[in-house]
Amino acid sequence: MSRRWAIASAIIGVAALGAIATVPTSDWVIAPGSALDLGRSVVVEGHSPASDRFYLTDVTVARASLLTRLTAPAIAGARIVQRELVVPPGETTRDYDREMVASMRESQSVAALVAERASGLAVTSPPTRLVVETIVPGAPAGALLHSGDELVRVAGSSVADAADVARATNGAPGGTRIALVVRRGNRTLRFAVPTLPSKRFGIRLIREMQIPDLPVPVRYSVGNISGGSAGLMFALEIYGALRHERDRKSTRLNSSQFTMLYCVF
């Protein structure tokens, strides 16, 4: 009988531990990650990796479980933070994840473009488009617009960035229905979208660069790392693979070229 109770207790303990490990909380954990050798993760077609070593250091950012909250204090550099410090207010976790993936994709495209241009190759800047990234919960625009819609015209004016949207709606009081033309897939749609009392639509816009046509193809293998802060290191690795040591010392890559533009409107 005692052996049966011991086995039952062990099973219950394992089940409880599993529950603690998987039950999510409202908090998030931020912890040090690892260093990724870009010489192995970035492939510049027809070229060997850069002779210099460039590393991408990542940070683990995830929703904290009960077990994580208990063990985080024992992990050097780890900390538990409130959700609002990671996910912008009004956004869902899914929206946040999608933005981080899009940011990584954009940083890779921009890095390759800048590095190849800096190495002397002719690279044409691809067109950009103004896209609805997310919609504030409860905003009237949510009944009409979708994430991924391309904003083409606002109040009859063509728009290329958030400043154009602000100019087109300048002077309209809150609650005004403003004509929008959006492109959704292969369709062009027209809506009259009411603004919030703040005179904004309650949408988050991103100026998205389309994939550039590169003279030298570049491939990335970074696993599930996302976010938009890796562009400069990617560019240094690509540039190092394309040019010799003496050329790398004579050219500067400007980190400001790797910034994506987000704006809530």
XYZ file of N, CA and C in Angstrom:
795
model
N 0.833 -1.214 0.000
C 0.000 0.000 0.000
C 0.857 1.249 0.000
N 1.917 1.245 0.818
C 2.775 2.418 0.890
C 3.466 2.692 -0.450
N 3.781 1.587 -1.166
C 4.426 1.772 -2.467
C 3.455 2.406 -3.455
N 2.179 1.978 -3.394
C 1.173 2.569 -4.278
C 0.992 4.052 -3.986
N 0.978 4.373 -2.698
C 0.839 5.785 -2.337
C 2.053 6.586 -2.806
N 3.235 5.989 -2.748
C 4.437 6.687 -3.199
C 4.371 6.964 -4.692
N 3.908 5.950 -5.459
C 3.786 6.130 -6.914
C 2.734 7.194 -7.227
N 1.602 7.123 -6.505
C 0.534 8.105 -6.731
C 1.007 9.506 -6.395
N 1.744 9.638 -5.303
C 2.259 10.949 -4.908
C 3.230 11.487 -5.947
N 4.068 10.573 -6.503
C 5.024 10.994 -7.521
C 4.313 11.479 -8.768
N 3.255 10.759 -9.164
C 2.486 11.159 -10.345
C 1.838 12.519 -10.133
N 1.253 12.691 -8.932
C 0.616 13.980 -8.619
C 1.645 15.099 -8.626
N 2.846 14.816 -8.080
C 3.893 15.837 -8.064
C 4.341 16.238 -9.452
N 4.504 15.229 -10.329
C 4.901 15.520 -11.716
C 3.821 16.334 -12.415
N 2.550 15.952 -12.201
C 1.438 16.683 -12.817
C 1.400 18.126 -12.331
N 1.626 18.318 -11.032
C 1.621 19.671 -10.480
C 2.753 20.501 -11.052
N 3.935 19.874 -11.166
C 5.074 20.589 -11.740
C 4.811 20.964 -13.178
N 4.175 20.031 -13.919
C 3.838 20.330 -15.308
C 2.865 21.486 -15.416
N 1.906 21.534 -14.491
C 0.935 22.633 -14.498
C 1.620 23.958 -14.211
N 2.517 23.937 -13.227
C 3.236 25.171 -12.884
C 4.081 25.646 -14.061
N 4.651 24.691 -14.810
C 5.533 25.041 -15.923
C 4.767 25.593 -17.112
N 3.487 25.240 -17.247
C 2.741 25.624 -18.451
C 1.688 26.695 -18.220
N 1.227 26.871 -17.009
C 0.185 27.865 -16.753
C 0.770 29.270 -16.929
N 0.250 30.046 -17.895
C 0.795 31.383 -18.125
C 0.325 32.377 -17.073
N 1.070 33.434 -16.914
C 0.679 34.528 -16.035
C 0.530 35.791 -16.880
N 0.190 36.882 -16.240
C 0.044 38.146 -16.965
C 1.388 38.847 -17.160
N 2.459 38.305 -16.564
C 3.779 38.926 -16.661
C 4.603 38.309 -17.795
N 5.712 38.984 -18.111
C 6.626 38.515 -19.137
C 8.020 38.403 -18.529
N 8.848 37.569 -19.134
C 10.220 37.412 -18.680
C 11.165 37.910 -19.770
N 12.175 38.647 -19.347
C 13.244 39.089 -20.241
C 14.539 38.517 -19.689
N 15.249 37.755 -20.522
C 16.456 37.077 -20.051
C 17.523 37.089 -21.142
N 18.797 37.041 -20.749
C 19.871 36.999 -21.743
C 19.729 35.778 -22.640
N 20.062 35.963 -23.915
C 19.984 34.864 -24.863
C 21.359 34.321 -25.187
N 21.663 34.235 -26.458
C 22.948 33.687 -26.888
C 23.531 34.561 -27.992
N 24.761 34.251 -28.383
C 25.434 34.987 -29.461
C 25.436 34.119 -30.714
N 24.868 34.648 -31.799
C 24.757 33.924 -33.060
C 25.870 34.362 -34.001
N 26.679 33.419 -34.451
C 27.777 33.697 -35.381
C 27.191 33.948 -36.765
N 27.250 35.196 -37.221
C 26.633 35.538 -38.501
C 27.399 34.967 -39.682
N 28.654 34.588 -39.473
C 29.395 33.940 -40.543
C 28.770 32.613 -40.944
N 28.008 32.011 -40.034
C 27.323 30.760 -40.312
C 25.844 30.954 -40.617
N 25.311 32.124 -40.269
C 23.876 32.354 -40.389
C 23.496 33.231 -41.573
N 24.461 33.926 -42.160
C 24.203 34.782 -43.312
C 25.040 34.261 -44.480
N 24.391 33.903 -45.563
C 25.077 33.360 -46.737
C 24.967 34.352 -47.881
N 26.114 34.859 -48.322
C 26.176 35.760 -49.478
C 26.598 34.903 -50.661
N 25.706 34.734 -51.598
C 25.926 33.786 -52.687
C 27.217 34.086 -53.456
N 28.068 33.053 -53.592
C 29.308 33.190 -54.349
C 30.447 33.799 -53.561
N 30.259 34.053 -52.263
C 31.289 34.687 -51.449
C 31.479 33.925 -50.139
N 32.698 33.922 -49.654
C 32.989 33.328 -48.356
C 32.555 34.285 -47.254
N 32.354 33.776 -46.048
C 31.996 34.672 -44.933
C 33.070 35.731 -44.712
N 32.688 36.822 -44.065
C 33.642 37.888 -43.756
C 34.775 37.337 -42.898
N 35.995 37.867 -43.110
C 37.127 37.417 -42.305
C 36.990 37.876 -40.858
N 36.363 39.035 -40.653
C 36.058 39.469 -39.296
C 34.852 38.677 -38.788
N 34.749 38.510 -37.484
C 33.639 37.773 -36.897
C 32.603 38.756 -36.367
N 31.365 38.560 -36.796
C 30.266 39.391 -36.334
C 29.227 38.495 -35.673
N 28.759 38.935 -34.515
C 27.802 38.141 -33.752
C 26.527 38.946 -33.507
N 25.417 38.237 -33.535
C 24.124 38.818 -33.188
C 23.736 38.270 -31.816
N 23.676 39.142 -30.837
C 23.271 38.717 -29.495
C 21.769 38.927 -29.339
N 21.080 37.890 -28.905
C 19.635 37.987 -28.770
C 19.225 38.008 -27.302
N 17.974 38.330 -27.083
C 17.384 38.387 -25.746
C 16.103 37.575 -25.771
N 15.921 36.739 -24.776
C 14.692 35.962 -24.670
C 13.596 36.834 -24.084
N 12.502 36.963 -24.813
C 11.340 37.725 -24.355
C 10.124 36.822 -24.528
N 9.506 36.435 -23.430
C 8.395 35.487 -23.513
C 7.434 35.696 -22.355
N 6.240 35.207 -22.546
C 5.253 35.261 -21.469
C 5.687 34.335 -20.343
N 5.622 34.797 -19.140
C 6.136 34.037 -17.996
C 5.088 33.054 -17.478
N 5.536 31.828 -17.220
C 4.689 30.840 -16.554
C 4.901 30.952 -15.044
N 4.121 30.211 -14.287
C 4.314 30.210 -12.832
C 5.711 29.719 -12.466
N 6.181 28.695 -13.192
C 7.514 28.171 -12.923
C 8.586 29.201 -13.260
N 8.389 29.912 -14.352
C 9.357 30.938 -14.746
C 9.459 32.023 -13.686
N 8.319 32.412 -13.133
C 8.332 33.441 -12.102
C 9.099 32.987 -10.874
N 9.028 31.692 -10.589
C 9.723 31.172 -9.416
C 11.230 31.048 -9.647
N 11.616 30.692 -10.874
C 13.030 30.418 -11.150
C 13.793 31.626 -11.700
N 13.114 32.648 -12.193
C 13.788 33.796 -12.806
C 14.813 34.464 -11.893
N 14.532 34.622 -10.584
C 15.528 35.275 -9.723
C 16.865 34.550 -9.666
N 16.865 33.252 -9.987
C 18.115 32.491 -9.927
C 18.901 32.553 -11.233
N 18.317 33.165 -12.278
C 18.977 33.261 -13.581
C 19.627 34.633 -13.709
N 20.927 34.671 -13.936
C 21.651 35.943 -14.033
C 21.095 36.787 -15.175
N 20.723 38.016 -14.856
C 20.238 38.946 -15.868
C 18.773 38.832 -16.200
N 18.082 37.819 -15.704
C 16.664 37.641 -16.008
C 15.810 38.524 -15.110
N 14.707 38.997 -15.640
C 13.794 39.787 -14.821
C 12.361 39.609 -15.301
N 11.441 39.704 -14.386
C 10.017 39.617 -14.679
C 9.472 41.040 -14.797
N 8.739 41.308 -15.882
C 8.211 42.660 -16.109
C 6.722 42.567 -16.432
N 6.040 43.671 -16.287
C 4.635 43.730 -16.642
C 4.483 43.696 -18.160
N 3.367 43.188 -18.601
C 3.106 43.023 -20.035
C 3.246 44.339 -20.792
N 2.803 45.434 -20.185
C 2.798 46.730 -20.865
C 4.203 47.211 -21.225
N 5.221 46.681 -20.548
C 6.595 47.076 -20.868
C 7.134 46.338 -22.084
N 6.403 45.334 -22.545
C 6.824 44.571 -23.722
C 5.862 44.789 -24.890
N 4.596 44.531 -24.643
C 3.576 44.661 -25.680
C 2.894 46.026 -25.543
N 2.914 46.849 -26.586
C 2.285 48.170 -26.489
C 0.821 48.059 -26.089
N 0.337 48.972 -25.250
C -1.066 48.953 -24.829
C -2.002 48.958 -26.041
N -3.045 48.156 -25.966
C -4.003 48.085 -27.061
C -3.689 47.026 -28.096
N -2.520 46.400 -28.015
C -2.145 45.370 -28.975
C -2.312 43.989 -28.352
N -2.596 43.022 -29.212
C -2.634 41.637 -28.755
C -1.228 41.043 -28.870
N -1.027 39.945 -28.170
C 0.259 39.263 -28.261
C 0.531 38.802 -29.684
N -0.504 38.383 -30.377
C -0.343 37.944 -31.771
C 0.096 39.111 -32.651
N -0.493 40.283 -32.437
C -0.077 41.465 -33.208
C 1.390 41.773 -32.944
N 1.780 41.697 -31.690
C 3.166 41.986 -31.314
C 4.123 41.008 -31.986
N 3.790 39.722 -31.952
C 4.646 38.720 -32.591
C 4.757 38.975 -34.089
N 3.644 39.323 -34.709
C 3.654 39.583 -36.154
C 4.530 40.795 -36.487
N 4.464 41.809 -35.634
C 5.299 42.985 -35.856
C 6.784 42.650 -35.736
N 7.132 41.823 -34.749
C 8.539 41.456 -34.564
C 9.067 40.660 -35.755
N 8.255 39.755 -36.290
C 8.657 38.983 -37.464
C 8.835 39.907 -38.669
N 7.886 40.844 -38.839
C 7.985 41.792 -39.959
C 9.216 42.684 -39.803
N 9.527 43.070 -38.572
C 10.704 43.900 -38.330
C 11.986 43.182 -38.720
N 12.085 41.899 -38.378
C 13.264 41.122 -38.754
C 13.374 41.011 -40.271
N 12.276 40.714 -40.928
C 12.292 40.591 -42.385
C 12.724 41.906 -43.039
N 12.215 43.015 -42.510
C 12.571 44.321 -43.057
C 14.048 44.634 -42.816
N 14.554 44.332 -41.627
C 15.955 44.625 -41.315
C 16.885 43.814 -42.208
N 16.504 42.597 -42.538
C 17.316 41.779 -43.437
C 17.362 42.366 -44.845
N 16.219 42.813 -45.338
C 16.170 43.400 -46.679
C 16.986 44.693 -46.748
N 16.805 45.553 -45.738
C 17.522 46.826 -45.726
C 19.020 46.604 -45.572
N 19.411 45.663 -44.733
C 20.833 45.383 -44.517
C 21.510 44.946 -45.805
N 20.866 44.039 -46.530
C 21.450 43.562 -47.779
C 21.547 44.692 -48.804
N 20.501 45.513 -48.890
C 20.513 46.631 -49.833
C 21.643 47.604 -49.521
N 21.750 48.011 -48.267
C 22.761 48.994 -47.875
C 24.169 48.435 -48.058
N 24.386 47.174 -47.659
C 25.721 46.580 -47.752
C 26.167 46.426 -49.197
N 25.267 45.991 -50.055
C 25.650 45.803 -51.457
C 25.883 47.145 -52.143
N 25.072 48.121 -51.787
C 25.293 49.453 -52.361
C 26.615 50.031 -51.873
N 26.934 49.844 -50.581
C 28.192 50.367 -50.033
C 29.405 49.681 -50.647
N 29.245 48.450 -51.104
C 30.362 47.726 -51.701
C 30.569 48.071 -53.164
N 29.721 48.949 -53.696
C 29.903 49.405 -55.069
C 28.944 48.811 -56.068
N 28.040 47.953 -55.616
C 27.065 47.351 -56.527
C 25.886 48.308 -56.738
N 25.300 48.228 -57.905
C 24.151 49.077 -58.229
C 22.885 48.406 -57.709
N 22.263 49.031 -56.734
C 21.029 48.489 -56.158
C 19.971 49.575 -56.169
N 18.867 49.297 -56.798
C 17.773 50.262 -56.866
C 16.918 50.163 -55.609
N 16.597 51.308 -55.029
C 15.735 51.307 -53.843
C 14.338 50.834 -54.237
N 13.817 49.818 -53.556
C 12.479 49.308 -53.897
C 11.403 50.269 -53.422
N 10.219 50.176 -53.989
C 9.127 51.048 -53.539
C 8.684 50.690 -52.130
N 8.080 51.649 -51.458
C 7.521 51.419 -50.131
C 6.012 51.594 -50.192
N 5.337 51.108 -49.186
C 3.889 51.280 -49.106
C 3.507 51.513 -47.659
N 2.431 52.238 -47.443
C 1.952 52.558 -46.102
C 0.891 51.528 -45.719
N 1.176 50.754 -44.685
C 0.351 49.597 -44.353
C -0.238 49.740 -42.952
N -1.478 49.294 -42.802
C -2.110 49.215 -41.480
C -1.515 48.007 -40.755
N -0.756 48.279 -39.694
C -0.127 47.186 -38.952
C -1.096 46.594 -37.938
N -1.642 47.443 -37.079
C -2.623 46.988 -36.094
C -3.697 48.066 -35.935
N -4.796 47.667 -35.295
C -5.911 48.584 -35.050
C -6.210 48.587 -33.559
N -6.337 49.767 -32.992
C -6.613 49.895 -31.556
C -7.969 49.259 -31.252
N -8.032 48.350 -30.266
C -9.314 47.729 -29.908
C -10.380 48.774 -29.616
N -11.544 48.584 -30.194
C -12.653 49.505 -29.971
C -12.720 50.656 -30.944
N -11.687 50.858 -31.758
C -11.706 51.948 -32.731
C -12.695 51.617 -33.840
N -13.510 52.587 -34.290
C -14.471 52.323 -35.365
C -13.815 51.775 -36.631
N -12.535 52.136 -36.847
C -11.838 51.656 -38.041
C -11.755 50.137 -38.067
N -11.833 49.500 -36.892
C -11.724 48.050 -36.829
C -12.834 47.316 -37.554
N -13.981 47.980 -37.749
C -15.097 47.356 -38.456
C -14.911 47.393 -39.965
N -13.943 48.173 -40.428
C -13.760 48.353 -41.870
C -12.376 47.950 -42.368
N -11.359 48.296 -41.606
C -9.992 48.041 -42.040
C -9.456 46.744 -41.454
N -8.481 46.158 -42.141
C -7.816 44.944 -41.684
C -6.323 45.195 -41.566
N -5.666 44.482 -40.671
C -4.208 44.527 -40.631
C -3.666 44.041 -41.972
N -2.714 44.756 -42.514
C -2.167 44.408 -43.825
C -2.739 45.234 -44.956
N -3.815 45.994 -44.706
C -4.353 46.879 -45.751
C -3.334 47.949 -46.112
N -3.171 48.202 -47.384
C -2.297 49.287 -47.836
C -3.129 50.560 -47.969
N -2.699 51.607 -47.292
C -3.403 52.880 -47.340
C -2.926 53.652 -48.565
N -3.843 53.927 -49.499
C -3.481 54.546 -50.776
C -3.831 56.031 -50.807
N -5.067 56.348 -50.417
C -5.524 57.743 -50.439
C -6.325 58.033 -49.171
N -6.187 59.250 -48.669
C -6.942 59.718 -47.509
C -7.541 61.068 -47.857
N -8.855 61.167 -47.769
C -9.567 62.419 -48.094
C -9.180 62.924 -49.480
N -9.006 62.006 -50.405
C -8.708 62.377 -51.784
C -7.247 62.599 -52.101
N -6.370 62.544 -51.103
C -4.946 62.794 -51.314
C -4.147 61.505 -51.222
N -3.150 61.349 -52.097
C -2.256 60.195 -52.020
C -1.408 60.303 -50.765
N -1.128 59.164 -50.134
C -0.345 59.172 -48.891
C 0.814 58.180 -49.010
N 1.976 58.617 -48.568
C 3.166 57.764 -48.574
C 3.692 57.522 -47.171
N 3.297 58.362 -46.210
C 3.748 58.197 -44.832
C 2.720 58.821 -43.897
N 2.978 58.711 -42.593
C 2.032 59.207 -41.598
C 1.854 60.719 -41.678
N 2.913 61.431 -42.099
C 2.802 62.888 -42.230
C 1.773 63.258 -43.290
N 1.723 62.483 -44.375
C 0.719 62.731 -45.419
C -0.689 62.519 -44.870
N -0.847 61.488 -44.040
C -2.157 61.221 -43.443
C -2.570 62.386 -42.539
N -1.622 62.890 -41.748
C -1.919 64.012 -40.846
C -2.338 65.244 -41.636
N -1.630 65.520 -42.737
C -1.980 66.691 -43.556
C -3.360 66.529 -44.187
N -3.681 65.320 -44.624
C -4.959 65.095 -45.296
C -6.140 65.225 -44.351
N -5.933 64.961 -43.065
C -7.027 65.006 -42.089
C -6.982 66.258 -41.220
N -6.043 67.139 -41.476
C -5.877 68.339 -40.653
C -7.147 69.197 -40.666
N -7.616 69.545 -39.482
C -8.788 70.409 -39.364
C -10.095 69.667 -39.226
N -10.107 68.357 -39.484
C -11.353 67.592 -39.354
C -11.608 67.278 -37.882
N -12.783 67.607 -37.343
C -13.059 67.329 -35.927
C -13.206 65.836 -35.671
N -13.069 65.436 -34.416
C -13.248 64.044 -34.038
C -14.623 63.548 -34.407
N -14.727 62.311 -34.878
C -16.004 61.750 -35.288
C -16.327 61.964 -36.749
N -15.482 62.706 -37.456
C -15.706 62.943 -38.889
C -15.437 61.667 -39.683
N -16.300 61.383 -40.636
C -16.064 60.258 -41.533
C -15.190 60.729 -42.693
N -14.053 60.089 -42.831
C -13.077 60.499 -43.842
C -12.916 59.392 -44.874
N -12.902 59.778 -46.135
C -12.804 58.811 -47.229
C -11.399 58.219 -47.291
N -11.326 56.887 -47.276
C -10.061 56.171 -47.409
C -10.140 55.235 -48.597
N -9.039 55.150 -49.315
C -8.897 54.151 -50.376
C -7.779 53.213 -49.944
N -8.085 51.925 -49.853
C -7.086 50.952 -49.420
C -6.973 49.844 -50.469
N -5.810 49.233 -50.485
C -5.581 48.077 -51.346
C -5.463 46.840 -50.470
N -6.336 45.885 -50.680
C -6.352 44.640 -49.910
C -6.196 43.475 -50.886
N -4.971 42.941 -50.925
C -4.701 41.912 -51.926
C -4.779 42.522 -53.316
N -5.615 41.950 -54.167
C -5.782 42.461 -55.532
C -6.961 43.417 -55.648
N -7.607 43.718 -54.518
C -8.790 44.570 -54.563
C -8.499 45.978 -54.063
N -9.158 46.947 -54.681
C -9.109 48.331 -54.208
C -10.455 48.647 -53.572
N -10.428 49.038 -52.291
C -11.652 49.258 -51.535
C -11.735 50.706 -51.084
N -12.965 51.191 -50.950
C -13.202 52.562 -50.503
C -14.112 52.545 -49.276
N -13.684 53.293 -48.247
C -14.443 53.341 -47.003
C -14.564 54.786 -46.529
N -15.618 55.039 -45.749
C -15.739 56.292 -45.010
C -15.511 55.934 -43.542
N -14.326 56.238 -43.040
C -13.914 55.779 -41.715
C -14.021 56.919 -40.706
N -14.790 56.743 -39.635
C -14.890 57.805 -38.621
C -13.636 57.874 -37.756
N -13.271 59.082 -37.381
C -12.123 59.269 -36.505
C -12.572 59.201 -35.044
N -11.612 59.009 -34.165
C -11.862 59.018 -32.731
C -11.949 60.469 -32.248
N -12.389 60.699 -31.016
C -12.383 62.070 -30.480
C -11.009 62.727 -30.552
N -9.952 61.907 -30.545
C -8.592 62.454 -30.641
C -8.247 62.891 -32.058
N -9.201 62.765 -32.985
C -9.033 63.109 -34.398
C -8.138 62.116 -35.138
N -7.874 60.977 -34.532
C -7.091 59.929 -35.180
C -7.988 58.737 -35.500
N -7.498 57.862 -36.365
C -8.289 56.689 -36.753
C -8.153 55.545 -35.752
N -7.091 55.567 -34.941
C -6.853 54.444 -34.038
C -6.200 53.275 -34.747
N -5.336 53.577 -35.710
C -4.630 52.526 -36.429
C -3.130 52.784 -36.326
N -2.372 51.700 -36.343
C -0.916 51.823 -36.325
C -0.403 51.561 -37.732
N 0.320 52.535 -38.266
C 0.799 52.453 -39.639
C 2.282 52.137 -39.671
N 2.680 51.424 -40.697
C 4.091 51.143 -40.917
C 4.403 51.387 -42.386
N 5.526 52.057 -42.621
C 5.975 52.236 -44.007
C 6.830 51.027 -44.358
N 6.293 50.168 -45.162
C 6.906 48.866 -45.447
C 7.658 48.889 -46.767
N 8.915 48.491 -46.708
C 9.718 48.412 -47.917
C 9.533 47.060 -48.571
N 9.301 47.051 -49.875
C 9.173 45.793 -50.580
C 10.553 45.153 -50.749
N 10.579 43.859 -51.006
C 11.840 43.121 -51.102
C 12.673 43.675 -52.266
N 13.915 44.075 -51.996
C 14.741 44.653 -53.063
C 15.234 43.591 -54.044
N 15.506 44.022 -55.270
C 16.084 43.150 -56.293
C 17.603 43.257 -56.166
N 18.223 42.277 -55.523
C 19.643 42.348 -55.193
C 20.516 41.739 -56.296
N 21.638 42.374 -56.633
C 22.577 41.777 -57.589
C 23.162 40.466 -57.073
N 23.402 40.392 -55.743
C 23.950 39.192 -55.120
C 22.923 38.685 -54.092
N 22.341 37.528 -54.327
C 21.349 37.004 -53.367
C 21.961 36.752 -51.986
N 21.172 37.014 -50.963
C 21.594 36.803 -49.577
C 20.536 35.960 -48.879
N 20.990 34.957 -48.133
C 20.069 34.091 -47.389
C 20.400 34.152 -45.896
N 19.355 34.119 -45.086
C 19.510 34.202 -43.639
C 18.984 32.930 -42.984
N 19.647 32.528 -41.913
C 19.188 31.397 -41.108
C 19.375 31.765 -39.641
N 18.342 32.356 -39.055
C 18.446 32.863 -37.688
C 17.436 32.220 -36.750
N 16.816 31.134 -37.182
C 15.867 30.449 -36.312
C 14.655 31.302 -35.997
N 14.238 31.310 -34.738
C 13.033 32.044 -34.340
C 13.349 33.423 -33.769
N 14.525 33.951 -34.075
C 14.867 35.297 -33.620
C 14.078 36.312 -34.443
N 13.478 37.281 -33.785
C 12.716 38.314 -34.479
C 13.067 39.673 -33.899
N 12.475 40.726 -34.467
C 12.792 42.082 -34.039
C 13.602 42.798 -35.105
N 13.733 44.118 -34.953
C 14.338 44.911 -36.016
C 15.679 45.530 -35.697
N 16.388 45.053 -34.669
C 17.627 45.714 -34.267
C 18.888 45.034 -34.804
N 18.728 44.065 -35.707
C 19.885 43.292 -36.175
C 20.460 43.814 -37.481
N 19.846 44.829 -38.066
C 20.222 45.264 -39.405
C 21.675 45.642 -39.575
N 22.231 46.389 -38.629
C 23.611 46.852 -38.774
C 24.582 45.675 -38.783
N 24.391 44.703 -37.891
C 25.287 43.555 -37.853
C 25.154 42.707 -39.110
N 23.932 42.548 -39.605
C 23.745 41.841 -40.870
C 24.522 42.538 -41.989
N 24.396 43.861 -42.050
C 25.050 44.614 -43.114
C 26.569 44.493 -43.037
N 27.116 44.520 -41.843
C 28.570 44.390 -41.681
C 29.055 43.019 -42.162
N 28.290 41.985 -41.849
C 28.656 40.640 -42.306
C 28.601 40.544 -43.837
N 27.527 41.071 -44.428
C 27.376 41.020 -45.889
C 28.454 41.840 -46.568
N 28.697 43.033 -46.043
C 29.712 43.902 -46.628
C 31.096 43.266 -46.513
N 31.370 42.652 -45.368
C 32.665 41.998 -45.180
C 32.868 40.849 -46.146
N 31.785 40.143 -46.488
C 31.888 39.044 -47.440
C 32.103 39.548 -48.867
N 31.621 40.745 -49.152
C 31.703 41.274 -50.512
C 33.011 42.002 -50.813
N 33.640 42.572 -49.793
C 34.817 43.394 -50.030
C 36.032 42.932 -49.246
N 37.202 43.391 -49.670
C 38.446 43.032 -48.997
C 38.649 43.898 -47.764
N 39.621 43.529 -46.967
C 39.904 44.225 -45.701
C 40.145 45.706 -45.907
N 40.913 46.084 -46.914
C 41.228 47.509 -47.086
C 39.986 48.322 -47.426
N 39.023 47.684 -48.124
C 37.804 48.401 -48.461
C 36.911 48.567 -47.252
N 36.871 47.537 -46.386
C 36.018 47.622 -45.199
C 36.456 48.751 -44.277
N 37.763 49.044 -44.275
C 38.241 50.094 -43.388
C 37.918 51.488 -43.908
N 37.595 51.596 -45.201
C 37.421 52.917 -45.788
C 35.966 53.310 -45.966
N 35.024 52.431 -45.592
C 33.614 52.714 -45.800
C 32.854 52.623 -44.487
N 31.953 53.550 -44.286
C 31.133 53.541 -43.083
C 29.708 53.173 -43.447
N 29.097 52.383 -42.588
C 27.691 52.059 -42.735
C 26.936 52.777 -41.629
N 25.960 53.559 -42.008
C 25.229 54.386 -41.070
C 24.098 53.587 -40.425
N 24.140 53.458 -39.098
C 23.127 52.661 -38.400
C 21.731 53.255 -38.549
N 21.619 54.544 -38.881
C 20.296 55.150 -39.014
C 19.554 54.624 -40.227
N 20.249 53.923 -41.120
C 19.596 53.395 -42.302
C 18.783 52.146 -41.996
N 18.863 51.644 -40.776
C 18.216 50.386 -40.471
C 17.002 50.579 -39.576
N 16.349 51.712 -39.679
C 15.214 52.013 -38.825
C 13.908 51.861 -39.587
N 12.975 51.101 -39.023
C 11.635 51.012 -39.586
C 10.778 52.112 -38.974
N 9.845 52.653 -39.749
C 9.017 53.737 -39.263
C 7.644 53.216 -38.868
N 7.331 53.334 -37.596
C 5.996 53.014 -37.093
C 5.338 54.317 -36.631
N 4.051 54.410 -36.811
C 3.348 55.586 -36.305
C 1.901 55.202 -36.021
N 1.426 55.613 -34.865
C 0.012 55.384 -34.532
C -0.774 56.593 -34.990
N -1.838 56.345 -35.762
C -2.656 57.463 -36.254
C -4.134 57.136 -36.069
